[in-house]
Tab-separated table of C-alpha atoms in Angstrom:
chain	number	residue	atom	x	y	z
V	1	UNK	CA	29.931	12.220	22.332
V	2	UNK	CA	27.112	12.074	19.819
V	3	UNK	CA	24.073	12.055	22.332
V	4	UNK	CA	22.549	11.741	25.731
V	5	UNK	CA	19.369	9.582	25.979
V	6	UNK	CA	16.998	10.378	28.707
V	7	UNK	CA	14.001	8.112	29.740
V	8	UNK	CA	11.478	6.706	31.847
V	9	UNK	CA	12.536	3.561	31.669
V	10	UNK	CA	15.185	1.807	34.018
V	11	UNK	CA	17.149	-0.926	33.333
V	12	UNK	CA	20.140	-1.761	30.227
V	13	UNK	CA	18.152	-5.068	29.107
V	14	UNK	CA	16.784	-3.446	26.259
V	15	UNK	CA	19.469	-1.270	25.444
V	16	UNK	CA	21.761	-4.493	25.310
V	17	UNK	CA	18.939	-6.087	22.889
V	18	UNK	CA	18.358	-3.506	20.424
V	19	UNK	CA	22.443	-3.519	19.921
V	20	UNK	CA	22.974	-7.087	19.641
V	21	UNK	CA	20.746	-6.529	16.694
V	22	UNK	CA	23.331	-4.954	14.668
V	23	UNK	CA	26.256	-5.469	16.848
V	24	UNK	CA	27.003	-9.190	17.894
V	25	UNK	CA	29.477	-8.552	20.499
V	26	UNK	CA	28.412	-6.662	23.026
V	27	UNK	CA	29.293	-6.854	26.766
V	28	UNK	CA	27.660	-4.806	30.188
V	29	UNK	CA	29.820	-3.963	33.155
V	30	UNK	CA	27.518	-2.939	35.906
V	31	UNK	CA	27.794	-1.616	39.140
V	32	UNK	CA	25.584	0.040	41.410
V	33	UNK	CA	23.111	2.266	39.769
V	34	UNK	CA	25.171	2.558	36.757
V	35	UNK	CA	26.736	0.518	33.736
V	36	UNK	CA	29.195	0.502	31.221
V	37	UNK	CA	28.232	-1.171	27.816
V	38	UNK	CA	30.452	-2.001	24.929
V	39	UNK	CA	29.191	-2.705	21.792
V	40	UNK	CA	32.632	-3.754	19.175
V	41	UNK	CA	32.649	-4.791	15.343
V	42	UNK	CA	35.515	-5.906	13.988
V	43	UNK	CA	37.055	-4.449	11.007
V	44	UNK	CA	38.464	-7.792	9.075
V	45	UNK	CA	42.010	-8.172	8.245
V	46	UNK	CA	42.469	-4.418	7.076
V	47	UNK	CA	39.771	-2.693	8.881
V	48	UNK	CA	39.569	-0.871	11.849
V	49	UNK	CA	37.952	-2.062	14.960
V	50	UNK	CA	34.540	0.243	15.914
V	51	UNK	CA	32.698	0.549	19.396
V	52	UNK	CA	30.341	2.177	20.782
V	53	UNK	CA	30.082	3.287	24.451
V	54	UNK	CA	27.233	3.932	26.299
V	55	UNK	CA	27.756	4.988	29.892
V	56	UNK	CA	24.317	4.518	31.868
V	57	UNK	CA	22.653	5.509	35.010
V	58	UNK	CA	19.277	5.695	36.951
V	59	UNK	CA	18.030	7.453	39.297
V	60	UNK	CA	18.482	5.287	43.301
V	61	UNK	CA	14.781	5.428	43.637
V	62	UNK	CA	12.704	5.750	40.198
V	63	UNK	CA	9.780	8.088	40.507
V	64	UNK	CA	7.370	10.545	38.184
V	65	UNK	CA	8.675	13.569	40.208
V	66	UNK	CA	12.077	15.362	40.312
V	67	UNK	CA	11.642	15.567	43.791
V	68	UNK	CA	11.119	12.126	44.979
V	69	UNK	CA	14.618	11.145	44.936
V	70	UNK	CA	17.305	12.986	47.389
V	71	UNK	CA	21.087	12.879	47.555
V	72	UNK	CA	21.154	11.359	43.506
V	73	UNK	CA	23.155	12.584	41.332
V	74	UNK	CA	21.112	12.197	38.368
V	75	UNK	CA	17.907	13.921	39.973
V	76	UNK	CA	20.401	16.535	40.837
V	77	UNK	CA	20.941	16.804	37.142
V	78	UNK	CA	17.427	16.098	35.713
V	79	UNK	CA	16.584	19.325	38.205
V	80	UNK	CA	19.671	21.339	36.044
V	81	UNK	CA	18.120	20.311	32.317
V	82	UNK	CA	14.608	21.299	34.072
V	83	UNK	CA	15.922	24.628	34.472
V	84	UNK	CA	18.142	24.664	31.095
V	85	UNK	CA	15.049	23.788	29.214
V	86	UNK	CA	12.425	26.168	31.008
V	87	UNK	CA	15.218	29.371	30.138
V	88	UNK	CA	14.685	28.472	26.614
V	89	UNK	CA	12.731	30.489	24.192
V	90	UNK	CA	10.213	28.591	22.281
V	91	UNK	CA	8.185	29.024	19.232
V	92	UNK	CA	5.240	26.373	20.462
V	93	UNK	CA	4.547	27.113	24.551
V	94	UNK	CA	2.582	23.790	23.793
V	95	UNK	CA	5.354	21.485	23.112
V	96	UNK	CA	7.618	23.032	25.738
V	97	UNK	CA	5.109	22.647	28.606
V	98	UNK	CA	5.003	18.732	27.271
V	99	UNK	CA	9.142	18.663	27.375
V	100	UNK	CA	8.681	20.064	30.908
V	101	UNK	CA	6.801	17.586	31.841
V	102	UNK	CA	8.291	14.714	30.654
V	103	UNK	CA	11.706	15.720	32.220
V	104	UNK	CA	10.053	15.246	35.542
V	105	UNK	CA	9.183	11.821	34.859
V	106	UNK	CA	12.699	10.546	33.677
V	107	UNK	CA	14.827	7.610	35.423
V	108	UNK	CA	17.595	6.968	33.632
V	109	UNK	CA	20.045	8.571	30.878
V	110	UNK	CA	22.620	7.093	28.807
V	111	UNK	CA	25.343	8.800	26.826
V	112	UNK	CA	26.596	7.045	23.263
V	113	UNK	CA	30.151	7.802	22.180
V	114	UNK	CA	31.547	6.281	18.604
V	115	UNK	CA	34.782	5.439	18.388
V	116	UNK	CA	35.748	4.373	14.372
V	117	UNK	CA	32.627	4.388	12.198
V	118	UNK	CA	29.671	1.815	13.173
V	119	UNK	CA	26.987	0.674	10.263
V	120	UNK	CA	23.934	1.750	10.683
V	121	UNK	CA	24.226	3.932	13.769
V	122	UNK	CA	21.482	6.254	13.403
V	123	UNK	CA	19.105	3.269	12.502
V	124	UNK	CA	20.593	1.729	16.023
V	125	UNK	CA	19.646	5.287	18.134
V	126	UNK	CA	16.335	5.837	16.383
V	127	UNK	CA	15.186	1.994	17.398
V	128	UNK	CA	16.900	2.478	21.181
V	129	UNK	CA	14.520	6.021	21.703
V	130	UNK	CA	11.605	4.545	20.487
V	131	UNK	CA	11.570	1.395	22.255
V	132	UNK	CA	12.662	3.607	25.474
V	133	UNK	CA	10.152	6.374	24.837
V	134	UNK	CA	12.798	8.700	25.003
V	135	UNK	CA	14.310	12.177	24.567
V	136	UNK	CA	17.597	13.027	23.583
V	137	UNK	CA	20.203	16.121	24.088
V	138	UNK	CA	21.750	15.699	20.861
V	139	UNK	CA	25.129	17.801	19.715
V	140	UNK	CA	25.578	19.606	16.507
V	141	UNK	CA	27.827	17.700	14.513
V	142	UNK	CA	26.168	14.222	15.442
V	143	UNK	CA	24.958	12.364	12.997
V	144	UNK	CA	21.360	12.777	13.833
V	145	UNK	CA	21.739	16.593	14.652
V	146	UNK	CA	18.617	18.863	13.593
V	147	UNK	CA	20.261	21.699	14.564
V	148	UNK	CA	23.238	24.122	14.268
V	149	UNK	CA	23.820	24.585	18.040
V	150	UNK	CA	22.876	21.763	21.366
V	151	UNK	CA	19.276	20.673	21.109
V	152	UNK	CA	16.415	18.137	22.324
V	153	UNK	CA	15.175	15.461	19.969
V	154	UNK	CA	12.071	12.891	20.424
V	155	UNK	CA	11.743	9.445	19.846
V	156	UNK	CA	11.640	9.779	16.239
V	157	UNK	CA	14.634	12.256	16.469
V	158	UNK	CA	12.437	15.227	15.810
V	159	UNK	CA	13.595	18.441	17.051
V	160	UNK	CA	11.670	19.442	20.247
V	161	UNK	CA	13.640	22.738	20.770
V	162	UNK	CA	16.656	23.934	20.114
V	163	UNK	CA	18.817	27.279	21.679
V	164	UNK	CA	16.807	29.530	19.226
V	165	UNK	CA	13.189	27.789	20.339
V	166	UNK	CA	12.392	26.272	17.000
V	167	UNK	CA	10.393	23.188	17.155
V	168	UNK	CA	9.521	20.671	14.404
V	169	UNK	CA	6.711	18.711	16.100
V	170	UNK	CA	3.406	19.417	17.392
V	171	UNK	CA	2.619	16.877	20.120
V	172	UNK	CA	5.029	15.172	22.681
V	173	UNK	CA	3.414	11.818	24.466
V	174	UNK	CA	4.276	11.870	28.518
V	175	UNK	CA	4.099	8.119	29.636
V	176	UNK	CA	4.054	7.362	33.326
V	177	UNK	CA	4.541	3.770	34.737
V	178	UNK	CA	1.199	3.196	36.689
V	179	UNK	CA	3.276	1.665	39.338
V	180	UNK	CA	4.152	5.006	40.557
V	181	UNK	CA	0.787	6.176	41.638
V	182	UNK	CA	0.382	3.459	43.322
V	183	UNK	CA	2.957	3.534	46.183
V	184	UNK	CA	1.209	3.486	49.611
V	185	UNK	CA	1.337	6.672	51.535
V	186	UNK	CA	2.647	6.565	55.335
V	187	UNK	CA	1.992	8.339	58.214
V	188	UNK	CA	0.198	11.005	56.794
V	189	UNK	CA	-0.852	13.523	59.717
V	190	UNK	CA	-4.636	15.121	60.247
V	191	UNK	CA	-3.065	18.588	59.241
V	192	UNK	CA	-2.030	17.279	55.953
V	193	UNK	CA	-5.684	15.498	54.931
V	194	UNK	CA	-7.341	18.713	56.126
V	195	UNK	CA	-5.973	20.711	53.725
V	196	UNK	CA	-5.765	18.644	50.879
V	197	UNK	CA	-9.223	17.924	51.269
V	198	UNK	CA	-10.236	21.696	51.783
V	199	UNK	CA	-7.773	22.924	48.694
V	200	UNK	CA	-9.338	20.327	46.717
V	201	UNK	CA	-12.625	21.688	47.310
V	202	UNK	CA	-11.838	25.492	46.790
V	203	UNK	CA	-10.020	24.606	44.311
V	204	UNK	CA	-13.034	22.976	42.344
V	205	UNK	CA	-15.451	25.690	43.484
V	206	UNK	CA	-13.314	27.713	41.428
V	207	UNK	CA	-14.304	25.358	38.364
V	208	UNK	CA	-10.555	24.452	38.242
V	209	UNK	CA	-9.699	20.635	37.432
V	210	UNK	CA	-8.438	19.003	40.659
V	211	UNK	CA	-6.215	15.772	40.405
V	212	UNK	CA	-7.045	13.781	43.842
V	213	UNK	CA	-3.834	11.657	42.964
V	214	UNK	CA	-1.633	14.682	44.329
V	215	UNK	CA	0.293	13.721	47.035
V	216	UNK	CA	0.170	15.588	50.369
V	217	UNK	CA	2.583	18.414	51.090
V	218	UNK	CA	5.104	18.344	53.863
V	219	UNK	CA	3.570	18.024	57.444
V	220	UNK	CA	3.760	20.775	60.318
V	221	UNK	CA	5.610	18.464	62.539
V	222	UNK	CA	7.900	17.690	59.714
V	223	UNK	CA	8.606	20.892	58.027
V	224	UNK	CA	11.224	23.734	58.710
V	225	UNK	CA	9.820	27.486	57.435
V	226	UNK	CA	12.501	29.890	57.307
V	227	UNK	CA	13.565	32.867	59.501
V	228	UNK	CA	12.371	36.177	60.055
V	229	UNK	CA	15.521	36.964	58.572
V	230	UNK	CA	16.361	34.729	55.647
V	231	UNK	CA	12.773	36.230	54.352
V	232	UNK	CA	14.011	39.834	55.040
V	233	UNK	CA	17.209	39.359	53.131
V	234	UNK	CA	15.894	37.863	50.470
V	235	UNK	CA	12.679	40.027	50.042
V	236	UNK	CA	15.946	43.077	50.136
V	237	UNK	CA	17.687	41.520	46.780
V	238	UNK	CA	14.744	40.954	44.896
V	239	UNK	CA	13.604	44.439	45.562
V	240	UNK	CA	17.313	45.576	44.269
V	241	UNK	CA	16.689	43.319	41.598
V	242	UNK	CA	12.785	44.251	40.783
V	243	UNK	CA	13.975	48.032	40.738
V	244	UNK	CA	16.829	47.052	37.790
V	245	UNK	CA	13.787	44.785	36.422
V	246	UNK	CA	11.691	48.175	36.028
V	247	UNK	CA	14.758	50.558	35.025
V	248	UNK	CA	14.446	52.583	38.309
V	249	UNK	CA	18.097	51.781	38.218
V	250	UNK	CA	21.110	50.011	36.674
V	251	UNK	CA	22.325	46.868	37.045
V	252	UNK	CA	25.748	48.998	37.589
V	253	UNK	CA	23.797	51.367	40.394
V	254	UNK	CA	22.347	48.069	41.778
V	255	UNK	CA	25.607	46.403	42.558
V	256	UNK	CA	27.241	49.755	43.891
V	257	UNK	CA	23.953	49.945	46.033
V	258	UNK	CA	25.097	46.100	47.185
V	259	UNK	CA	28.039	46.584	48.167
V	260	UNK	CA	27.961	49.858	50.191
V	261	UNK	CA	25.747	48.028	52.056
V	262	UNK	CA	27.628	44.740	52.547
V	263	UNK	CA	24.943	42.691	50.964
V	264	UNK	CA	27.061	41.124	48.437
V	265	UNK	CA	26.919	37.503	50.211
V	266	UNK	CA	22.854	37.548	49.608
V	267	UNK	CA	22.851	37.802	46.203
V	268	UNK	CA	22.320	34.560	44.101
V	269	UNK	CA	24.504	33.515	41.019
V	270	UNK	CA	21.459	34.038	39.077
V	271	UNK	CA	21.332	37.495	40.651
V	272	UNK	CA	24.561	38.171	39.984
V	273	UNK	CA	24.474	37.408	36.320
V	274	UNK	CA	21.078	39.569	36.085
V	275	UNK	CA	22.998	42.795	37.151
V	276	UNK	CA	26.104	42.090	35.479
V	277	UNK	CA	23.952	42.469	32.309
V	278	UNK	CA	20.294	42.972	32.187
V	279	UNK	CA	19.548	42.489	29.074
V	280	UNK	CA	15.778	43.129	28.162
V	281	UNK	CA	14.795	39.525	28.039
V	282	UNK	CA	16.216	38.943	31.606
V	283	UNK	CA	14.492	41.972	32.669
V	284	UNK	CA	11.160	40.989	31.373
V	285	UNK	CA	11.483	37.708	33.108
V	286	UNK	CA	12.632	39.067	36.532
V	287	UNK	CA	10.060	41.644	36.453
V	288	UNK	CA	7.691	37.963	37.226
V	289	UNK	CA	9.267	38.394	40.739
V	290	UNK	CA	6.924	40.950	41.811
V	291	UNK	CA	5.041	37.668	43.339
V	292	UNK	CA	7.819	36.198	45.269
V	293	UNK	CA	8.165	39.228	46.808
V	294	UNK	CA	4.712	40.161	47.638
V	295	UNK	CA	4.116	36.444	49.233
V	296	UNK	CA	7.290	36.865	51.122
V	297	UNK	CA	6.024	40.239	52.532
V	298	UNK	CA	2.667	38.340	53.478
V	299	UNK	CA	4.793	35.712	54.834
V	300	UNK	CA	6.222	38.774	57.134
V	301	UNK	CA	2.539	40.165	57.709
V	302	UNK	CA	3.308	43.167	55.825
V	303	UNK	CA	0.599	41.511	53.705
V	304	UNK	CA	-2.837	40.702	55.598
V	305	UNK	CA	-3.843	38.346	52.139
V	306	UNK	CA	-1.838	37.238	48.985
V	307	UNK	CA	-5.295	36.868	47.163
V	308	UNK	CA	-6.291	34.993	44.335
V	309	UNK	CA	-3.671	34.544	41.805
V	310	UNK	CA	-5.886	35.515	38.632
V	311	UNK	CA	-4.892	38.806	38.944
V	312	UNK	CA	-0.889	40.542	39.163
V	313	UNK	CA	0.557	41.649	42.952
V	314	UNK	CA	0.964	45.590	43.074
V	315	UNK	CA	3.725	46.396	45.064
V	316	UNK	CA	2.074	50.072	45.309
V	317	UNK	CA	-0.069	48.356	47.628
V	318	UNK	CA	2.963	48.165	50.043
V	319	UNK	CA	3.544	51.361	52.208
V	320	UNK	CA	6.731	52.705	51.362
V	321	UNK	CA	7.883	52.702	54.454
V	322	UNK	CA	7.865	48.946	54.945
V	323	UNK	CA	9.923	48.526	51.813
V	324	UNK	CA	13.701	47.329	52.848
V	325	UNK	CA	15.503	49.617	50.000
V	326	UNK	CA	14.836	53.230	48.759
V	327	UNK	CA	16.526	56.704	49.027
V	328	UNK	CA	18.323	57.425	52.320
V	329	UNK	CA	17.557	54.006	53.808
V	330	UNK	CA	19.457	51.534	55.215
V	331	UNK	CA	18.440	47.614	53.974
V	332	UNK	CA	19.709	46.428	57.731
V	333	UNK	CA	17.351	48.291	59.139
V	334	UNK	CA	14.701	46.219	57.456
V	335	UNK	CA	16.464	42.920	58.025
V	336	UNK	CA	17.579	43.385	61.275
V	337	UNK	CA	13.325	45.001	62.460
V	338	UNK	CA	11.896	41.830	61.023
V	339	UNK	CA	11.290	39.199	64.120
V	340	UNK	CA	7.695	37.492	63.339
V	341	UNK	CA	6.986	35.264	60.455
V	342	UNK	CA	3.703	33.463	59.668
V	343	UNK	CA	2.368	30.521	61.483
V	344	UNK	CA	3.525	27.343	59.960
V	345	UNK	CA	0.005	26.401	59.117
V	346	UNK	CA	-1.152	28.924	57.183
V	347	UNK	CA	2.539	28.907	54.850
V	348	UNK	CA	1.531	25.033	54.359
V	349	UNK	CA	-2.109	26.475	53.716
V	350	UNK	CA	-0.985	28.192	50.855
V	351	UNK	CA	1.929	26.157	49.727
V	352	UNK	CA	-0.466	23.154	49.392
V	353	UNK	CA	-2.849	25.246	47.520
V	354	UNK	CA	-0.466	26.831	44.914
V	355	UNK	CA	1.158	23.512	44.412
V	356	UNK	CA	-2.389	22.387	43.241
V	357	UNK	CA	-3.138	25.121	41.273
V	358	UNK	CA	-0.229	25.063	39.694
V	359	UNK	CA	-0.799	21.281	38.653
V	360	UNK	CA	-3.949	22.463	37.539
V	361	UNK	CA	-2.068	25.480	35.115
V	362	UNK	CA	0.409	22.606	33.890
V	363	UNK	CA	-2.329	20.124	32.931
V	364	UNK	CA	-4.023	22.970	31.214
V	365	UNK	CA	-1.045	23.612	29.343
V	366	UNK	CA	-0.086	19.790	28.913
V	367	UNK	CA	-3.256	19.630	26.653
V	368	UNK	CA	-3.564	22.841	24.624
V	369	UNK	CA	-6.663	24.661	27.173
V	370	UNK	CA	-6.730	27.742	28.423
V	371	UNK	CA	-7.289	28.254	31.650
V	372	UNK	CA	-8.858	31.804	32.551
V	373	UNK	CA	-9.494	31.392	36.184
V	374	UNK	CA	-6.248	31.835	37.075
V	375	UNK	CA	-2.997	33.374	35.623
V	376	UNK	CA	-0.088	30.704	35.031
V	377	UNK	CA	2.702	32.838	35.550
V	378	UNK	CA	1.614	34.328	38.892
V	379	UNK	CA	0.755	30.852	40.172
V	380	UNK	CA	3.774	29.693	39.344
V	381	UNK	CA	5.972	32.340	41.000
V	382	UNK	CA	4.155	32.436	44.178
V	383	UNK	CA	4.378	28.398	44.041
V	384	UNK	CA	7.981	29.275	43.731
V	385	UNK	CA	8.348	31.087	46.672
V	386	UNK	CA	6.328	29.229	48.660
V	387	UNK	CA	8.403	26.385	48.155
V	388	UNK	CA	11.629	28.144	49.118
V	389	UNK	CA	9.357	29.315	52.372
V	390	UNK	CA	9.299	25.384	53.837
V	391	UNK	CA	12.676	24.605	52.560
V	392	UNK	CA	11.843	22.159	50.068
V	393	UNK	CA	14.469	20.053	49.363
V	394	UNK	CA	16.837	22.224	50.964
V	395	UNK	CA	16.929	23.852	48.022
V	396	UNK	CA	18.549	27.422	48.090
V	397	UNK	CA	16.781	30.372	45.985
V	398	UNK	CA	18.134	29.992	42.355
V	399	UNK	CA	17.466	25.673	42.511
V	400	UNK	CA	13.943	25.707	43.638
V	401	UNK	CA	11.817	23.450	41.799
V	402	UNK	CA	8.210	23.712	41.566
V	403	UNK	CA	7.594	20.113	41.094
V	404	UNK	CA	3.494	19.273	40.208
């Protein structure tokens, strides 16, 4: 395979007439949500036949979110590159935060195979990504590689990043159909426009841009907030894993720890691969879930207020004896105490208000500002966790998307 193409645009009409071009015979095979197009030179009396393939699919209900779409396969993969690209180092935060955002508008991708040799095919990708606004996940030894290992290309088949971070451009355009905003909005309850409306206006007290487009969160009636004791076990791991995070012990100790205490079936694959070897990159980013667990504590009420995010959580500020792990303690004792969570309104209270803020910190980011009312990174874990609080999209710990 020499490349995936990924864009906002649905449809193989224009795929089919930037390839009959170059290539005259070219045929589509399409079924539902997906197609099959074959593009075939002949080689003459003694040349060899060449095709491309391009296997293509969309997304069953096009969108500018990840989230809109449910039970798809390719939002179920758009949500995978989301998290592939936001692991990646970078040497231009700038250009990354555009990527990021232009993965969450993206409908459709396409995959090109070669089989012989066809003439002209770089000149034949370059014209399909521009005229598709897209990106591409190009492979090493393709013929438009930039790079020495798997790596992201633009429209012009720049490099955007690559497994080392580098980056050869300095701006990346995110286009979103207008179409998209415009979908009416049903059945909206009262305790949905309340908060929006008072968010929005704390929100721009705090001279922080507000986007009025946002849609609503989830509704009380609607929404599911986990149990006393999904938020206990989970709060337990990430304190196991925020003590490795802060070398108060080893990812080796850590898993002993787990397992004389049966919690092995609560730790995440992430998790798992953290303590297995935490290097100090991975413990530099997991030390970012001191948020998560200081919002799950408030969503206990071992926190009376998770505060404004423009400054870190202290954990200090937690009595020790409310903390599920720690010498001579047993974590089940913690899990098993916990009973009461939060009422539902004031977990969609503050989900509704980090998923604004956090819009806010991408925006910023989108277009090179920095915003000093708030800190990014904290807004974005608590978002996180939040978000894993109401069950969005049944999404379990390591998948959770903070969509804006």
């Amino acid at each position: 395979m020499i490349c995936t193409v990924y864009t906002h645009k649905v449809g193989v009409d224009k795929i089919v007439e930037v390839l009959k071009k170059s290539i005259s015979n070219v045929s589509v095979n399409t079924t539902e949500n997906s197609s099959i197009i074959v593009a075939e030179t002949k080689g003459g009396l003694f040349g060899k036949d060449s095709k491309l393939l391009i296997n293509y699919r969309e997304r069953l209900q096009p969108d500018y979110q990840i989230h809109a779409t449910e039970d798809c396969p390719l939002n179920e993969n758009l949500k995978g590159l989301y998290g592939y690209i936001n692991s990646l180092p970078t040497n231009n935060d700038k250009v990354k935060g555009l990527f990021l955002a232009k993965v969450q508008t993206l409908n459709a991708e396409f995959s090109i195979q070669q089989e012989g040799s066809i003439k002209n095919l770089k000149e034949i990708i370059l014209e399909l990504a521009q005229e598709l606004d897209a990106v591409l996940f190009v492979q090493p030894d393709a013929p438009i590689s930039k790079s020495n290992g798997q790596h992201f290309l633009d429209k012009n088949l720049d490099l955007i990043i690559d497994g080392e971070g580098n980056c050869e451009i300095e701006d990346l355009v995110v286009n979103i159909d207008t179409k998209y905003y415009d979908k009416p909005i049903h059945n909206v309850t009262e305790d949905q426009k309340l908060r929006k409306e008072q968010n929005d206006a704390f929100i721009a007290s705090k001279n922080i841009k507000v986007n009025k487009n946002l849609p609503f969160v989830e509704s009380e009636e609607s929404v599911e907030i986990r149990s006393a004791k999904e938020i206990a076990e989970r709060v337990t791991i990430l304190a196991i894993t925020n003590f490795v995070a802060f070398n108060s012990m080893s990812g080796a100790d850590a898993l002993a720890y787990i397992n004389e205490h049966n919690l092995l079936s609560l730790v995440t694959p992430a998790e798992m691969d953290f303590l297995q070897d935490p290097t100090e990159d991975k413990k530099s980013q997991e030390t970012w879930k001191c948020e998560c667990i200081w919002v799950l504590f408030w969503a206990l009420n071992k926190v009376n207020n998770i505060g404004f995010p423009n400054t870190l959580a202290d954990l200090n500020n937690i009595p020790s004896e409310e903390y599920p792990v720690g010498k001579n303690k047993n974590p089940w004792d913690f899990i098993n105490g916990q009973t009461t969570v939060r009422s539902t309104t004031e977990i969609l209270n503050a989900n509704d208000l980090y998923y604004r803020l956090d819009w806010a910190c991408v925006d910023a980011r989108i277009n090179g500002v920095q915003l000093e009312e708030v800190h990014p990174g904290v807004v974005y874990e608590r978002h996180y966790a939040l978000n894993w609080l109401i069950n969005y999209n049944n999404a379990q710990w390591d998948n959770v998307t903070c969509d804006t």
